[in-house]
């Protein structure tokens, strides 16, 4: 039996994403059914529970909830329940628990407790029948198929789109803005990352940054680079980057900046001017990447700003894969990492 080549699983799963995203759009009526239940029990506010890449997807959902639904939203700290035994009053609260495996014990316990404490609970997972599914009152499934690589790729983008379809339906939308996302994902994946791989293969320190919806992409980018290529990567909101951390940026720093065509991308312009003046090597990624100072640009198709993170992350995944292979690693088997978060 032949051994799998390095990165084989990650590459295959990255390539599956256009079909996975198109499949989700085709199933948007399923998310609309879940949304109807939420609409019948309108929450005072929403909470989101997640770990790892799913936590970045949850941050994206926080923006969706606050901007599209006009509700306060926050990310929970599961240990308040699992370690400290807190029992908060969650009547008239919507809890969305996000986990591609659906098997994280702390998320399961937090979801069970939240349901007991009065919350309307929704599980967003890639594993039907998982413990998280059973803990929650409502479920929304990704349908992305098994993911063999340790680094989440197709389950991450699928989670973003599933959350968008769900929350768009809650506000009364029909998901029409996402209709062509599968084809646009193909275009985003066609963009060559080779120049970026060649330029940054020896980099030791990377700052990733973005604003608004795209801050989630900055966080996911840092995680992908760290877990596949062992790069010291740190994510900052563009606003926070200028409040102190910019002092550590110099000509030895690579900055991966998410620059879309919406308000978040517009707010990044003065940030990139500042880091460029400090000599940073900027890789601009996004639908507005041609409009900012940068050494390398990775454009993606333009979509409504609230959907941009679904496409922005795709070239990042290819970049992480390419850098890992160029540095002699195997992103399918990163050192010391597990697929399922087992924290309690």
XYZ file of C-alpha atoms in Angstrom:
344
model
C 0.000 0.000 0.000
C 1.466 3.364 -1.043
C 1.933 6.085 1.545
C -0.056 9.303 1.139
C 2.091 12.163 -0.099
C 2.549 15.188 2.205
C -0.447 17.505 2.121
C -2.511 15.151 -0.025
C -5.584 15.237 2.206
C -5.433 18.986 2.830
C -5.092 19.687 -0.899
C -8.032 17.436 -1.750
C -10.256 18.994 0.898
C -9.376 22.522 -0.202
C -10.388 21.562 -3.745
C -13.755 20.184 -2.555
C -14.940 23.538 -1.236
C -16.741 24.916 -4.321
C -18.953 21.810 -4.379
C -19.473 21.889 -0.610
C -20.498 25.553 -0.687
C -22.812 25.030 -3.652
C -24.389 22.109 -1.806
C -25.057 24.268 1.233
C -26.743 26.934 -0.867
C -28.912 24.244 -2.464
C -29.984 23.151 1.052
C -30.756 26.635 2.334
C -34.395 25.749 2.989
C -33.139 23.464 5.787
C -31.582 26.475 7.502
C -34.763 28.438 6.914
C -36.710 25.809 8.900
C -34.386 26.257 11.879
C -34.670 30.017 11.470
C -38.473 29.819 11.702
C -38.214 28.312 15.186
C -35.825 31.070 16.259
C -38.132 33.730 14.818
C -41.060 32.303 16.809
C -38.995 32.635 19.998
C -37.188 35.944 19.445
C -34.154 36.183 21.747
C -33.056 39.129 23.858
C -29.487 38.479 22.757
C -27.288 35.688 21.427
C -24.283 33.737 22.675
C -21.851 31.622 20.677
C -19.821 28.670 21.930
C -16.878 27.254 19.960
C -13.199 26.247 20.012
C -10.312 26.563 17.542
C -11.256 27.369 13.935
C -14.909 27.169 14.922
C -14.278 30.020 17.365
C -13.225 32.205 14.431
C -16.418 31.231 12.617
C -18.342 32.159 15.765
C -16.740 35.609 15.770
C -17.932 36.010 12.172
C -21.421 35.047 13.331
C -21.183 37.645 16.107
C -20.801 40.335 13.463
C -23.720 38.888 11.481
C -25.974 38.853 14.537
C -25.116 42.371 15.641
C -25.201 43.944 12.162
C -27.925 41.990 10.376
C -30.196 41.158 13.305
C -29.499 44.151 15.538
C -29.008 41.940 18.601
C -26.169 41.969 21.117
C -23.960 38.888 20.780
C -21.011 37.481 22.686
C -18.590 34.564 22.712
C -18.953 32.387 25.806
C -16.221 31.086 28.080
C -17.236 27.410 28.480
C -15.059 26.971 31.571
C -17.371 29.249 33.566
C -19.791 26.330 33.454
C -17.517 23.299 33.087
C -14.857 24.278 35.646
C -16.569 26.808 37.901
C -20.096 25.426 37.903
C -21.798 28.676 36.940
C -25.494 28.463 36.103
C -26.373 31.742 34.360
C -29.952 32.779 33.673
C -30.314 32.204 29.920
C -34.037 32.623 29.470
C -34.864 34.162 26.057
C -31.262 33.749 24.922
C -30.161 32.123 21.660
C -27.075 29.922 22.045
C -25.353 28.765 18.850
C -22.738 26.069 19.509
C -20.275 25.541 16.667
C -18.119 22.420 16.339
C -17.296 20.551 13.136
C -16.872 17.290 15.064
C -19.685 17.904 17.529
C -17.611 16.028 20.071
C -15.923 18.673 22.228
C -16.910 17.770 25.820
C -16.897 21.334 27.136
C -19.148 22.569 24.334
C -21.509 19.665 24.881
C -21.689 20.350 28.623
C -22.119 24.082 28.118
C -24.915 23.489 25.589
C -26.687 21.052 27.904
C -26.484 23.515 30.782
C -27.635 26.430 28.638
C -30.668 24.462 27.535
C -31.488 23.624 31.148
C -31.135 27.305 32.010
C -33.689 28.380 29.419
C -31.688 29.087 26.254
C -32.840 28.147 22.779
C -29.874 26.035 21.649
C -28.681 25.414 18.097
C -25.819 23.089 17.133
C -23.887 23.768 13.922
C -21.817 20.659 13.142
C -20.482 18.445 10.374
C -21.349 15.250 12.248
C -25.029 14.291 12.355
C -25.932 12.454 15.549
C -22.929 13.829 17.421
C -23.090 14.494 21.180
C -23.505 18.202 20.452
C -26.436 17.446 18.157
C -28.072 15.512 20.943
C -27.426 18.259 23.483
C -29.013 21.027 21.417
C -32.688 21.580 20.680
C -32.068 22.504 17.022
C -29.369 21.406 14.564
C -27.851 22.733 11.350
C -25.521 20.379 9.482
C -22.676 21.331 7.181
C -22.788 18.294 4.906
C -19.110 18.740 4.049
C -18.236 15.055 4.277
C -15.346 13.556 6.274
C -12.328 15.802 6.785
C -9.119 13.771 7.111
C -6.515 16.527 7.336
C -5.963 17.883 10.837
C -6.179 21.489 9.663
C -9.807 22.455 9.045
C -10.422 23.756 5.532
C -13.738 22.744 3.967
C -15.460 22.520 7.346
C -14.372 26.065 8.184
C -15.692 27.692 5.004
C -18.830 25.537 5.229
C -19.383 26.698 8.808
C -19.146 30.331 7.736
C -21.701 29.828 4.991
C -24.020 27.757 7.191
C -24.017 30.511 9.812
C -24.735 33.116 7.154
C -27.618 31.108 5.670
C -29.096 30.534 9.117
C -28.861 34.131 10.291
C -29.907 35.583 6.953
C -33.025 33.411 7.175
C -33.703 34.647 10.722
C -33.857 38.220 9.398
C -36.242 37.072 6.648
C -33.718 36.667 3.832
C -33.687 33.883 1.267
C -29.929 33.458 0.819
C -29.991 34.878 -2.697
C -26.708 36.763 -2.228
C -24.972 33.417 -1.719
C -26.445 31.821 -4.839
C -23.271 31.840 -6.957
C -20.778 31.220 -4.167
C -19.683 27.810 -5.446
C -18.537 29.244 -8.781
C -16.891 32.215 -7.083
C -15.040 29.819 -4.772
C -13.602 28.101 -7.844
C -12.305 31.466 -9.046
C -10.789 32.248 -5.638
C -8.968 28.915 -5.598
C -7.583 29.474 -9.095
C -5.500 32.423 -7.903
C -1.859 31.346 -7.783
C -0.154 31.608 -4.396
C 3.262 30.564 -5.711
C 4.738 34.053 -5.656
C 3.662 34.437 -2.038
C 5.066 30.997 -1.156
C 8.417 31.854 -2.752
C 8.584 35.208 -0.992
C 7.560 34.048 2.488
C 8.859 30.485 2.732
C 11.661 31.550 5.082
C 9.665 34.018 7.148
C 9.651 33.444 10.912
C 7.144 36.062 12.044
C 3.799 37.008 10.515
C 1.166 39.487 11.611
C -2.319 38.963 10.204
C -4.872 41.747 10.345
C -8.364 42.695 9.242
C -11.421 44.692 10.281
C -15.109 43.897 10.656
C -16.307 40.610 9.231
C -12.790 39.956 7.903
C -11.205 39.988 11.344
C -12.322 36.350 11.524
C -10.228 35.669 8.405
C -7.199 37.275 10.030
C -7.579 35.016 13.066
C -8.062 31.897 10.954
C -5.079 32.857 8.777
C -2.792 33.094 11.795
C -3.968 29.713 13.051
C -3.512 28.028 9.663
C 0.015 29.370 9.230
C 0.986 28.432 12.781
C -0.426 24.902 12.759
C 0.782 23.887 9.288
C 4.074 25.771 8.848
C 5.004 26.438 12.499
C 5.303 30.156 11.766
C 5.039 32.529 14.721
C 1.779 34.128 13.576
C -0.297 36.625 15.541
C -3.639 38.149 14.544
C -4.779 41.672 15.376
C -7.774 43.738 14.493
C -6.585 46.574 12.289
C -7.776 48.979 14.980
C -5.827 47.215 17.732
C -2.703 46.874 15.585
C -2.167 50.625 15.633
C -2.587 50.823 19.436
C 0.815 49.493 20.445
C 1.657 46.333 18.453
C 2.629 48.414 15.400
C 5.761 49.396 17.316
C 7.063 45.833 16.884
C 6.673 45.905 13.091
C 9.764 46.446 10.963
C 11.323 45.292 7.684
C 11.645 41.748 9.068
C 7.879 41.468 9.620
C 5.467 39.987 7.103
C 1.917 41.353 7.332
C -0.990 39.453 5.804
C -3.760 42.049 5.483
C -7.360 41.242 4.599
C -8.555 44.068 2.364
C -12.104 43.776 1.075
C -14.253 46.261 -0.781
C -16.626 46.987 2.120
C -16.410 49.184 5.187
C -13.974 46.879 6.971
C -11.575 46.953 4.034
C -11.871 50.710 3.738
C -10.944 51.017 7.420
C -7.757 49.018 6.702
C -6.274 51.566 4.300
C -4.676 53.842 6.895
C -3.518 50.757 8.803
C -1.616 49.481 5.780
C -0.166 52.891 5.116
C 1.198 52.894 8.665
C 2.724 49.397 8.527
C 4.176 50.049 5.063
C 5.894 53.194 6.356
C 7.547 51.005 9.012
C 9.024 48.810 6.278
C 6.762 45.765 6.679
C 6.428 43.343 3.793
C 2.670 43.381 3.098
C 0.668 40.603 1.470
C -2.753 42.077 0.644
C -5.585 39.583 0.241
C -9.141 40.394 -0.752
C -11.369 42.039 -3.311
C -9.669 45.429 -2.773
C -6.093 44.100 -2.649
C -5.111 46.034 -5.792
C -5.961 49.334 -4.097
C -3.519 49.222 -1.164
C 0.293 49.319 -0.817
C 1.613 45.741 -0.879
C 4.495 43.565 -2.070
C 2.209 40.682 -3.063
C -1.512 40.661 -3.782
C -4.033 37.812 -3.717
C -7.341 39.023 -5.165
C -10.674 37.293 -4.550
C -14.030 37.912 -6.270
C -16.156 40.716 -4.871
C -19.304 39.745 -2.950
C -21.429 41.509 -0.313
C -19.137 42.265 2.621
C -20.944 39.912 5.003
C -20.106 36.977 2.681
C -16.510 37.956 1.899
C -14.888 35.806 4.638
C -16.168 32.647 2.927
C -14.007 33.448 -0.116
C -11.123 35.246 1.601
C -10.032 32.185 3.528
C -9.594 30.020 0.418
C -6.288 31.524 -0.857
C -5.052 31.525 2.753
C -5.541 27.751 2.894
C -3.599 27.300 -0.335
C -0.871 29.583 1.009
C -0.630 27.604 4.243
C -0.445 24.355 2.264
C 2.217 25.714 -0.092
C 4.355 27.152 2.695
C 4.192 23.949 4.718
C 5.358 21.870 1.760
C 8.050 24.396 0.792
C 9.397 24.275 4.346
C 9.561 20.479 4.271
C 6.517 19.785 6.426
C 3.374 17.701 6.075
C 0.266 19.778 6.840
C -1.806 16.591 7.042
C 0.163 15.570 10.122
C 1.201 18.696 12.024
C 3.231 17.971 15.129
C 1.284 17.443 18.335
C -2.152 18.461 17.027
C -5.459 16.608 17.355
C -8.558 16.936 15.211
C -11.017 17.156 18.104
C -10.629 19.558 21.028
C -10.923 17.475 24.210
C -10.845 20.287 26.786
C -13.468 20.416 29.486
